[in-house]
Amino acid sequence: MDSEELLEQLADIHLPVEISYWPPAPGWWVLGFLCLFAIAYLTRAYLVRRYLQKICKAALAELDDCYRQFSLENKQGNNESKMRYINEVNSILKRVALVHYPQSRVAGLGGCDWVDFIREKGDSTLLDNEISQALSFGRFQTTCEYNADTLNKLGHAWVSSLYFKTKRQLSTSQENLS
């Protein structure tokens, strides 16, 4: 046999099949699922944060309304407006606390226990002795002396800190518990 005859008996060269994009390799499936999980997690976190901002704004607006009403009524310098204002702020703080701590018997707290709860759970840097006395026993007294501006700022700081605790605030509150 001649070499040319042998070469003619060989089949033509077949090119390999082109690489398709589907189905992707397992690594791409894993990456796709991780991306979907990350998108779902971030979307949920965004929606929760937006919802909390909305609720926090409503609570802060209610505090502002109480303060505005107090400012209008307190021009005469009567004690009733101060008593009404401390009770309204107290009830707003209690409602916010009930939203955040429904299982902890917040509704039954009063007096010094209520003030201790305020100190423990949120930003209470503005809480001084006269505001503590007003929050704990204000509704049971006929006269009550406190700084309304400081009380308003305390209410804003405390409500905001409950809704948007940072990692630093969480670690300091955990240190205070131990």
Coordinates of N, CA, C and O in Angstrom, one line a residue:
M1 N 0.8 -1.2 0.0 CA 0.0 0.0 0.0 C 0.8 1.2 0.0 O 1.8 1.3 0.7
D2 N 0.3 2.1 -0.8 CA 1.0 3.3 -1.0 C 0.7 4.3 0.2 O -0.4 4.2 0.7
S3 N 1.5 5.2 0.5 CA 1.2 6.1 1.5 C 0.1 7.0 1.2 O -0.7 7.5 2.0
E4 N -0.1 7.3 -0.1 CA -1.3 8.2 -0.5 C -2.6 7.4 -0.3 O -3.6 8.0 0.1
E5 N -2.6 6.2 -0.5 CA -3.8 5.4 -0.3 C -4.1 5.3 1.2 O -5.3 5.4 1.6
L6 N -3.1 5.2 2.0 CA -3.3 5.2 3.4 C -3.9 6.6 3.9 O -4.8 6.6 4.7
L7 N -3.4 7.6 3.3 CA -3.9 9.0 3.7 C -5.3 9.2 3.3 O -6.1 9.9 4.0
E8 N -5.7 8.6 2.2 CA -7.1 8.8 1.7 C -8.1 8.0 2.6 O -9.3 8.4 2.7
Q9 N -7.6 7.0 3.2 CA -8.5 6.3 4.1 C -8.8 7.0 5.4 O -9.7 6.7 6.1
L10 N -8.0 8.0 5.8 CA -8.2 8.7 7.0 C -9.4 9.6 6.9 O -9.7 10.2 5.8
A11 N -10.1 9.8 7.9 CA -11.3 10.7 7.9 C -10.8 12.1 8.1 O -9.7 12.4 8.6
D12 N -11.7 13.1 7.6 CA -11.4 14.5 7.8 C -11.3 14.9 9.3 O -11.9 14.2 10.1
I13 N -10.6 16.0 9.5 CA -10.5 16.5 10.9 C -11.9 17.1 11.3 O -12.4 17.9 10.5
H14 N -12.4 16.7 12.4 CA -13.6 17.3 12.9 C -13.3 18.3 14.0 O -12.5 18.0 14.9
L15 N -13.8 19.5 13.9 CA -13.6 20.6 14.9 C -14.5 20.3 16.1 O -15.6 19.7 15.9
P16 N -14.0 20.6 17.3 CA -14.8 20.4 18.5 C -16.0 21.3 18.4 O -16.1 22.3 17.8
V17 N -17.0 20.9 19.2 CA -18.3 21.6 19.3 C -18.0 22.9 20.0 O -17.2 22.9 21.0
E18 N -18.6 24.0 19.6 CA -18.4 25.3 20.2 C -18.9 25.2 21.7 O -19.9 24.6 22.0
I19 N -18.2 25.9 22.5 CA -18.6 26.0 23.9 C -19.8 26.9 24.1 O -19.8 28.0 23.6
S20 N -20.8 26.3 24.7 CA -22.1 27.1 24.9 C -22.1 27.8 26.2 O -21.3 27.5 27.2
Y21 N -22.9 28.9 26.3 CA -23.0 29.6 27.6 C -24.0 29.0 28.5 O -24.1 29.4 29.6
W22 N -24.8 28.1 28.0 CA -25.8 27.5 28.9 C -25.6 26.0 28.9 O -25.5 25.4 27.8
P23 N -25.7 25.3 29.9 CA -25.8 25.7 31.3 C -24.4 26.2 31.8 O -23.4 25.7 31.5
P24 N -24.5 27.2 32.7 CA -23.2 27.7 33.3 C -22.6 26.7 34.2 O -23.2 25.7 34.7
A25 N -21.4 27.0 34.5 CA -20.6 26.1 35.4 C -21.2 26.3 36.9 O -21.8 27.3 37.2
P26 N -21.0 25.3 37.7 CA -21.5 25.4 39.1 C -21.1 26.6 39.9 O -21.8 27.1 40.7
G27 N -19.9 27.1 39.6 CA -19.4 28.3 40.3 C -20.3 29.5 40.0 O -20.6 30.4 40.9
W28 N -20.8 29.6 38.8 CA -21.7 30.7 38.4 C -23.0 30.6 39.0 O -23.7 31.6 39.4
W29 N -23.5 29.3 39.2 CA -24.8 29.1 39.9 C -24.7 29.6 41.4 O -25.5 30.3 41.9
V30 N -23.6 29.3 42.0 CA -23.3 29.7 43.4 C -23.3 31.2 43.5 O -23.9 31.8 44.4
L31 N -22.5 31.8 42.6 CA -22.4 33.3 42.6 C -23.7 33.9 42.3 O -24.1 34.9 43.0
G32 N -24.5 33.4 41.5 CA -25.9 33.9 41.2 C -26.8 33.8 42.4 O -27.5 34.8 42.7
F33 N -26.7 32.7 43.1 CA -27.6 32.6 44.3 C -27.1 33.6 45.4 O -27.9 34.1 46.2
L34 N -25.8 33.7 45.6 CA -25.2 34.7 46.5 C -25.7 36.1 46.2 O -26.0 36.9 47.1
C35 N -25.6 36.4 44.9 CA -26.1 37.8 44.5 C -27.5 38.0 44.8 O -27.9 39.0 45.3
L36 N -28.4 37.0 44.5 CA -29.8 37.1 44.8 C -30.1 37.2 46.3 O -30.9 38.0 46.7
F37 N -29.3 36.5 47.1 CA -29.5 36.5 48.5 C -29.1 37.9 49.1 O -29.7 38.5 49.9
A38 N -28.0 38.4 48.5 CA -27.5 39.8 49.0 C -28.5 40.8 48.6 O -28.8 41.7 49.4
I39 N -29.0 40.8 47.4 CA -30.0 41.7 47.0 C -31.3 41.7 47.8 O -31.8 42.7 48.3
A40 N -31.7 40.5 48.1 CA -32.9 40.3 49.0 C -32.6 40.8 50.4 O -33.5 41.5 51.0
Y41 N -31.5 40.5 50.9 CA -31.1 41.0 52.3 C -31.0 42.5 52.3 O -31.6 43.2 53.2
L42 N -30.4 43.1 51.4 CA -30.3 44.6 51.3 C -31.6 45.3 51.1 O -31.9 46.3 51.7
T43 N -32.5 44.7 50.3 CA -33.8 45.2 50.1 C -34.6 45.2 51.4 O -35.3 46.2 51.7
R44 N -34.5 44.1 52.1 CA -35.3 43.9 53.3 C -34.8 44.9 54.4 O -35.5 45.6 55.1
A45 N -33.4 45.0 54.4 CA -32.8 46.0 55.4 C -33.2 47.4 55.1 O -33.6 48.2 56.0
Y46 N -33.3 47.8 53.8 CA -33.7 49.1 53.4 C -35.1 49.3 53.8 O -35.5 50.4 54.3
L47 N -36.0 48.4 53.5 CA -37.4 48.6 53.8 C -37.7 48.7 55.3 O -38.5 49.5 55.7
V48 N -37.0 47.9 56.1 CA -37.2 47.9 57.5 C -36.7 49.3 58.0 O -37.3 49.9 58.9
R49 N -35.5 49.7 57.5 CA -35.0 51.0 58.0 C -36.0 52.2 57.6 O -36.2 53.1 58.4
R50 N -36.5 52.1 56.4 CA -37.5 53.1 56.0 C -38.7 53.1 56.9 O -39.3 54.1 57.2
Y51 N -39.2 51.9 57.2 CA -40.4 51.8 58.1 C -40.1 52.3 59.5 O -40.9 53.1 60.0
L52 N -38.9 52.0 60.0 CA -38.5 52.6 61.3 C -38.4 54.1 61.3 O -38.8 54.7 62.2
Q53 N -37.9 54.6 60.2 CA -37.7 56.1 60.1 C -39.1 56.7 60.1 O -39.3 57.7 60.7
K54 N -40.1 56.1 59.4 CA -41.4 56.6 59.3 C -42.1 56.6 60.7 O -42.7 57.6 61.2
I55 N -41.9 55.5 61.5 CA -42.5 55.4 62.8 C -41.8 56.4 63.7 O -42.4 57.1 64.6
C56 N -40.5 56.5 63.6 CA -39.7 57.4 64.5 C -40.1 58.9 64.2 O -40.3 59.7 65.1
K57 N -40.3 59.2 62.9 CA -40.8 60.6 62.6 C -42.1 60.9 63.2 O -42.4 62.0 63.7
A58 N -43.0 59.9 63.2 CA -44.3 60.1 63.8 C -44.2 60.3 65.3 O -44.9 61.2 65.8
A59 N -43.4 59.5 66.0 CA -43.2 59.7 67.4 C -42.6 61.1 67.7 O -43.0 61.8 68.7
L60 N -41.6 61.5 66.9 CA -40.9 62.7 67.2 C -41.9 63.9 66.8 O -41.8 64.9 67.5
A61 N -42.7 63.7 65.8 CA -43.7 64.8 65.5 C -44.7 64.9 66.6 O -45.1 66.0 67.0
E62 N -45.1 63.8 67.3 CA -46.0 63.9 68.4 C -45.3 64.6 69.6 O -46.0 65.4 70.3
L63 N -44.1 64.3 69.8 CA -43.3 65.0 70.9 C -43.3 66.5 70.5 O -43.5 67.4 71.4
D64 N -43.0 66.9 69.3 CA -43.0 68.3 68.9 C -44.4 68.9 69.1 O -44.4 70.1 69.5
D65 N -45.4 68.2 68.7 CA -46.8 68.8 68.9 C -47.1 69.1 70.4 O -47.6 70.1 70.7
C66 N -46.7 68.1 71.2 CA -46.9 68.4 72.7 C -46.1 69.6 73.2 O -46.6 70.4 73.9
Y67 N -44.8 69.7 72.7 CA -44.0 70.8 73.1 C -44.5 72.1 72.6 O -44.5 73.1 73.3
R68 N -45.0 72.1 71.3 CA -45.6 73.3 70.8 C -46.9 73.7 71.6 O -47.0 74.9 71.9
Q69 N -47.7 72.8 71.9 CA -48.9 73.1 72.7 C -48.5 73.6 74.1 O -49.1 74.5 74.6
F70 N -47.5 73.0 74.7 CA -47.0 73.4 76.0 C -46.5 74.9 75.9 O -46.7 75.7 76.8
S71 N -45.7 75.2 74.8 CA -45.2 76.5 74.7 C -46.3 77.6 74.6 O -46.2 78.7 75.1
L72 N -47.4 77.2 73.9 CA -48.5 78.1 73.7 C -49.2 78.3 75.1 O -49.6 79.4 75.4
E73 N -49.4 77.2 75.8 CA -50.1 77.3 77.0 C -49.3 77.9 78.2 O -49.9 78.5 79.1
N74 N -48.0 77.7 78.1 CA -47.2 78.1 79.2 C -46.8 79.6 79.3 O -46.1 80.0 80.1
K75 N -47.4 80.4 78.3 CA -47.1 81.8 78.3 C -47.7 82.5 79.6 O -47.2 83.5 80.1
Q76 N -48.8 81.9 80.1 CA -49.3 82.4 81.3 C -48.6 82.0 82.5 O -48.8 82.5 83.6
G77 N -47.8 80.9 82.4 CA -47.0 80.4 83.5 C -47.7 79.5 84.5 O -47.4 79.4 85.6
N78 N -48.8 78.9 84.0 CA -49.6 78.1 84.9 C -48.9 76.7 85.0 O -48.2 76.2 84.2
N79 N -49.2 76.1 86.2 CA -48.6 74.8 86.5 C -49.3 73.6 85.8 O -48.7 72.6 85.6
E80 N -50.6 73.8 85.4 CA -51.3 72.8 84.8 C -50.7 72.4 83.4 O -50.7 71.2 83.1
S81 N -50.2 73.4 82.7 CA -49.6 73.1 81.4 C -48.3 72.2 81.6 O -48.0 71.3 80.8
K82 N -47.5 72.5 82.6 CA -46.3 71.7 82.9 C -46.7 70.3 83.3 O -46.0 69.4 82.9
M83 N -47.7 70.2 84.1 CA -48.2 68.8 84.5 C -48.7 68.0 83.3 O -48.4 66.9 83.1
R84 N -49.5 68.7 82.4 CA -50.0 68.1 81.2 C -48.9 67.7 80.3 O -48.8 66.6 79.7
Y85 N -47.9 68.5 80.2 CA -46.8 68.3 79.3 C -45.9 67.1 79.7 O -45.6 66.2 78.9
I86 N -45.6 67.0 81.0 CA -44.8 65.9 81.5 C -45.6 64.6 81.4 O -45.0 63.5 81.0
N87 N -46.9 64.6 81.6 CA -47.7 63.4 81.4 C -47.8 63.0 79.9 O -47.8 61.8 79.6
E88 N -47.9 63.9 79.0 CA -48.0 63.6 77.6 C -46.6 63.0 77.1 O -46.6 62.0 76.4
V89 N -45.5 63.6 77.5 CA -44.2 63.1 77.1 C -44.0 61.7 77.7 O -43.5 60.8 77.1
N90 N -44.4 61.5 79.0 CA -44.3 60.2 79.6 C -45.1 59.2 78.9 O -44.6 58.1 78.7
S91 N -46.3 59.5 78.4 CA -47.1 58.5 77.7 C -46.5 58.2 76.3 O -46.6 57.1 75.9
I92 N -46.0 59.2 75.7 CA -45.3 59.0 74.4 C -44.1 58.0 74.5 O -43.9 57.1 73.8
L93 N -43.3 58.3 75.5 CA -42.1 57.5 75.8 C -42.6 56.1 76.2 O -41.9 55.1 75.7
K94 N -43.6 55.9 76.9 CA -44.1 54.6 77.3 C -44.6 53.8 76.1 O -44.4 52.7 75.9
R95 N -45.3 54.5 75.1 CA -45.8 53.9 73.9 C -44.7 53.4 73.0 O -44.7 52.3 72.5
V96 N -43.7 54.3 72.9 CA -42.5 53.9 72.1 C -41.8 52.7 72.8 O -41.4 51.7 72.1
A97 N -41.7 52.7 74.1 CA -41.1 51.6 74.8 C -41.9 50.3 74.6 O -41.3 49.2 74.5
L98 N -43.2 50.4 74.6 CA -44.0 49.2 74.4 C -43.9 48.6 73.0 O -44.0 47.4 72.8
V99 N -43.6 49.4 72.0 CA -43.4 48.9 70.7 C -42.1 48.2 70.6 O -42.0 47.1 70.0
H100 N -41.0 48.6 71.3 CA -39.7 48.0 71.3 C -39.6 46.9 72.2 O -38.8 45.9 72.0
Y101 N -40.2 46.9 73.3 CA -40.1 45.9 74.4 C -41.4 45.3 74.8 O -41.8 45.5 76.0
P102 N -42.2 44.7 73.9 CA -43.5 44.2 74.3 C -43.5 43.1 75.3 O -44.5 43.0 76.0
Q103 N -42.5 42.3 75.5 CA -42.5 41.2 76.4 C -42.0 41.5 77.8 O -41.9 40.7 78.6
S104 N -41.5 42.8 78.0 CA -40.8 43.1 79.2 C -41.6 43.8 80.3 O -41.0 44.4 81.1
R105 N -42.9 43.7 80.2 CA -43.8 44.4 81.2 C -43.5 45.8 81.4 O -43.5 46.4 82.5
V106 N -43.3 46.5 80.2 CA -43.1 48.0 80.3 C -44.3 48.7 80.8 O -44.2 49.7 81.5
A107 N -45.5 48.3 80.4 CA -46.7 49.0 80.8 C -46.9 49.1 82.3 O -47.4 50.1 82.8
G108 N -46.4 48.2 83.0 CA -46.5 48.2 84.5 C -45.5 49.0 85.2 O -45.5 49.2 86.4
L109 N -44.5 49.5 84.5 CA -43.4 50.2 85.1 C -43.8 51.6 85.5 O -44.6 52.3 84.8
G110 N -43.4 52.1 86.6 CA -43.7 53.4 87.1 C -42.6 53.8 88.1 O -41.9 53.0 88.6
G111 N -42.6 55.1 88.4 CA -41.7 55.6 89.4 C -40.3 55.5 89.0 O -39.9 55.7 87.9
C112 N -39.5 55.1 90.0 CA -38.0 54.9 89.8 C -37.7 53.8 88.8 O -36.7 53.9 88.1
D113 N -38.6 52.7 88.8 CA -38.3 51.7 87.8 C -38.5 52.2 86.4 O -37.7 51.7 85.5
W114 N -39.4 53.0 86.1 CA -39.6 53.6 84.8 C -38.4 54.4 84.4 O -37.9 54.4 83.3
V115 N -37.9 55.2 85.3 CA -36.7 56.1 85.0 C -35.5 55.2 84.8 O -34.7 55.5 83.9
D116 N -35.3 54.2 85.6 CA -34.2 53.2 85.4 C -34.3 52.5 84.0 O -33.3 52.3 83.4
F117 N -35.5 52.2 83.6 CA -35.7 51.6 82.3 C -35.3 52.6 81.2 O -34.6 52.2 80.2
I118 N -35.7 53.9 81.4 CA -35.3 54.9 80.4 C -33.8 55.0 80.3 O -33.2 55.1 79.2
R119 N -33.1 55.0 81.5 CA -31.7 55.1 81.5 C -31.0 53.9 80.9 O -30.0 54.0 80.2
E120 N -31.5 52.7 81.1 CA -30.9 51.5 80.6 C -31.1 51.3 79.1 O -30.2 50.8 78.5
K121 N -32.2 51.6 78.6 CA -32.6 51.2 77.2 C -32.2 52.2 76.1 O -32.1 51.8 75.0
G122 N -32.1 53.4 76.4 CA -31.8 54.4 75.4 C -30.9 55.5 75.8 O -30.2 55.4 76.8
D123 N -30.7 56.5 74.9 CA -29.8 57.6 75.2 C -30.5 58.5 76.2 O -31.4 59.2 76.0
S124 N -29.9 58.5 77.4 CA -30.4 59.3 78.5 C -29.4 60.2 79.1 O -29.4 60.5 80.3
T125 N -28.6 60.8 78.2 CA -27.5 61.6 78.7 C -28.1 62.9 79.3 O -27.4 63.6 80.1
L126 N -29.2 63.4 78.8 CA -29.8 64.6 79.3 C -30.7 64.4 80.5 O -31.3 65.4 81.0
L127 N -30.8 63.2 81.0 CA -31.7 62.9 82.1 C -31.0 63.3 83.4 O -30.1 62.7 83.9
D128 N -31.5 64.4 84.0 CA -31.0 64.9 85.3 C -31.9 64.6 86.4 O -33.0 64.0 86.2
N129 N -31.6 65.0 87.6 CA -32.5 64.7 88.7 C -33.9 65.2 88.7 O -34.8 64.6 89.0
E130 N -34.0 66.5 88.3 CA -35.3 67.1 88.3 C -36.2 66.5 87.2 O -37.4 66.3 87.4
I131 N -35.6 66.1 86.0 CA -36.4 65.4 85.0 C -36.8 64.0 85.5 O -37.9 63.5 85.2
S132 N -35.8 63.4 86.2 CA -36.1 62.0 86.7 C -37.3 62.1 87.7 O -38.2 61.2 87.6
Q133 N -37.2 63.1 88.6 CA -38.3 63.2 89.5 C -39.7 63.5 88.8 O -40.7 62.9 89.2
A134 N -39.6 64.3 87.8 CA -40.8 64.7 87.1 C -41.4 63.5 86.3 O -42.6 63.2 86.3
L135 N -40.5 62.7 85.7 CA -41.0 61.5 84.9 C -41.5 60.4 85.9 O -42.5 59.7 85.6
S136 N -40.9 60.3 87.0 CA -41.3 59.2 87.9 C -42.5 59.5 88.8 O -43.4 58.7 88.9
F137 N -42.6 60.7 89.3 CA -43.7 61.1 90.2 C -44.5 62.3 89.7 O -45.3 62.8 90.5
G138 N -44.3 62.8 88.5 CA -44.9 64.0 88.1 C -46.4 64.0 88.1 O -47.1 64.9 88.5
R139 N -47.0 62.9 87.7 CA -48.5 62.8 87.6 C -49.2 62.7 89.0 O -50.3 63.0 89.1
F140 N -48.4 62.4 90.0 CA -49.0 62.3 91.3 C -48.8 63.6 92.2 O -49.2 63.6 93.3
Q141 N -48.1 64.6 91.6 CA -47.8 65.8 92.3 C -48.7 67.0 91.9 O -49.2 66.9 90.8
T142 N -48.8 68.0 92.7 CA -49.6 69.1 92.3 C -48.7 70.2 91.6 O -49.2 70.9 90.7
T143 N -47.5 70.2 91.9 CA -46.5 71.1 91.3 C -45.3 70.3 90.9 O -44.9 69.3 91.6
C144 N -44.7 70.7 89.8 CA -43.5 69.9 89.3 C -42.6 70.9 88.6 O -43.0 71.6 87.7
E145 N -41.3 70.9 89.0 CA -40.4 71.8 88.4 C -39.4 71.0 87.6 O -38.8 70.0 88.0
Y146 N -39.2 71.4 86.3 CA -38.3 70.8 85.4 C -38.1 71.7 84.2 O -38.9 72.6 84.0
N147 N -37.0 71.5 83.5 CA -36.7 72.3 82.3 C -37.4 71.6 81.1 O -37.0 70.5 80.7
A148 N -38.4 72.3 80.5 CA -39.2 71.7 79.4 C -38.3 71.5 78.2 O -38.5 70.5 77.4
D149 N -37.4 72.4 77.9 CA -36.5 72.3 76.7 C -35.6 71.1 76.8 O -35.5 70.3 75.9
T150 N -35.1 70.8 78.0 CA -34.3 69.7 78.2 C -35.1 68.4 78.1 O -34.6 67.4 77.6
L151 N -36.3 68.4 78.6 CA -37.2 67.3 78.5 C -37.5 66.9 77.1 O -37.5 65.8 76.7
N152 N -37.8 68.0 76.3 CA -38.0 67.8 74.9 C -36.8 67.2 74.2 O -37.0 66.2 73.4
K153 N -35.6 67.7 74.5 CA -34.4 67.2 73.8 C -34.2 65.7 74.3 O -33.8 64.9 73.5
L154 N -34.4 65.4 75.6 CA -34.3 64.1 76.1 C -35.2 63.1 75.3 O -34.9 62.0 75.0
G155 N -36.5 63.6 75.2 CA -37.5 62.7 74.5 C -37.0 62.4 73.0 O -37.1 61.3 72.6
H156 N -36.5 63.4 72.4 CA -36.0 63.2 71.0 C -34.8 62.3 71.0 O -34.8 61.4 70.1
A157 N -33.9 62.5 71.8 CA -32.7 61.7 71.9 C -33.0 60.2 72.2 O -32.5 59.3 71.6
W158 N -33.9 60.0 73.2 CA -34.3 58.7 73.6 C -35.0 57.9 72.5 O -34.7 56.8 72.3
V159 N -36.0 58.6 71.9 CA -36.8 57.9 70.9 C -35.9 57.6 69.7 O -35.9 56.5 69.1
S160 N -35.1 58.5 69.3 CA -34.2 58.3 68.1 C -33.2 57.2 68.4 O -32.9 56.4 67.5
S161 N -32.7 57.1 69.6 CA -31.7 56.1 70.0 C -32.3 54.7 70.0 O -31.7 53.7 69.7
L162 N -33.6 54.6 70.3 CA -34.3 53.3 70.3 C -34.5 52.8 68.9 O -34.4 51.6 68.6
Y163 N -34.8 53.7 68.0 CA -35.1 53.3 66.6 C -33.8 53.1 65.8 O -33.8 52.3 64.9
F164 N -32.7 53.8 66.1 CA -31.5 53.7 65.3 C -30.3 53.5 66.2 O -29.4 54.3 66.2
K165 N -30.3 52.4 66.9 CA -29.1 52.1 67.7 C -27.9 51.7 66.8 O -28.0 50.9 65.9
T166 N -26.8 52.4 67.1 CA -25.6 52.1 66.4 C -24.8 51.0 67.1 O -25.2 50.6 68.3
K167 N -23.8 50.4 66.5 CA -23.0 49.4 67.2 C -22.4 49.9 68.5 O -22.3 49.1 69.4
R168 N -22.0 51.1 68.5 CA -21.4 51.7 69.7 C -22.4 51.8 70.8 O -22.1 51.4 71.9
Q169 N -23.6 52.2 70.5 CA -24.7 52.2 71.5 C -25.0 50.9 72.0 O -25.3 50.7 73.2
L170 N -25.1 49.9 71.1 CA -25.4 48.5 71.5 C -24.3 48.0 72.5 O -24.6 47.3 73.5
S171 N -23.0 48.2 72.2 CA -21.9 47.7 73.0 C -21.9 48.4 74.4 O -21.7 47.7 75.4
T172 N -22.2 49.7 74.4 CA -22.2 50.4 75.7 C -23.4 49.9 76.5 O -23.3 49.8 77.8
S173 N -24.5 49.7 75.9 CA -25.7 49.2 76.7 C -25.5 47.8 77.2 O -25.9 47.4 78.3
Q174 N -24.7 47.0 76.4 CA -24.4 45.6 76.9 C -23.4 45.7 78.0 O -23.4 44.9 79.0
E175 N -22.5 46.6 78.0 CA -21.5 46.8 79.1 C -22.2 47.2 80.3 O -21.8 46.8 81.4
N176 N -23.2 48.1 80.2 CA -23.9 48.6 81.4 C -24.7 47.4 82.0 O -24.9 47.5 83.2
L177 N -25.2 46.5 81.2 CA -25.9 45.4 81.8 C -25.1 44.4 82.6 O -25.5 43.8 83.5
S178 N -23.8 44.3 82.2 CA -22.9 43.4 82.9 C -22.3 44.0 84.1 O -22.4 45.0 84.6

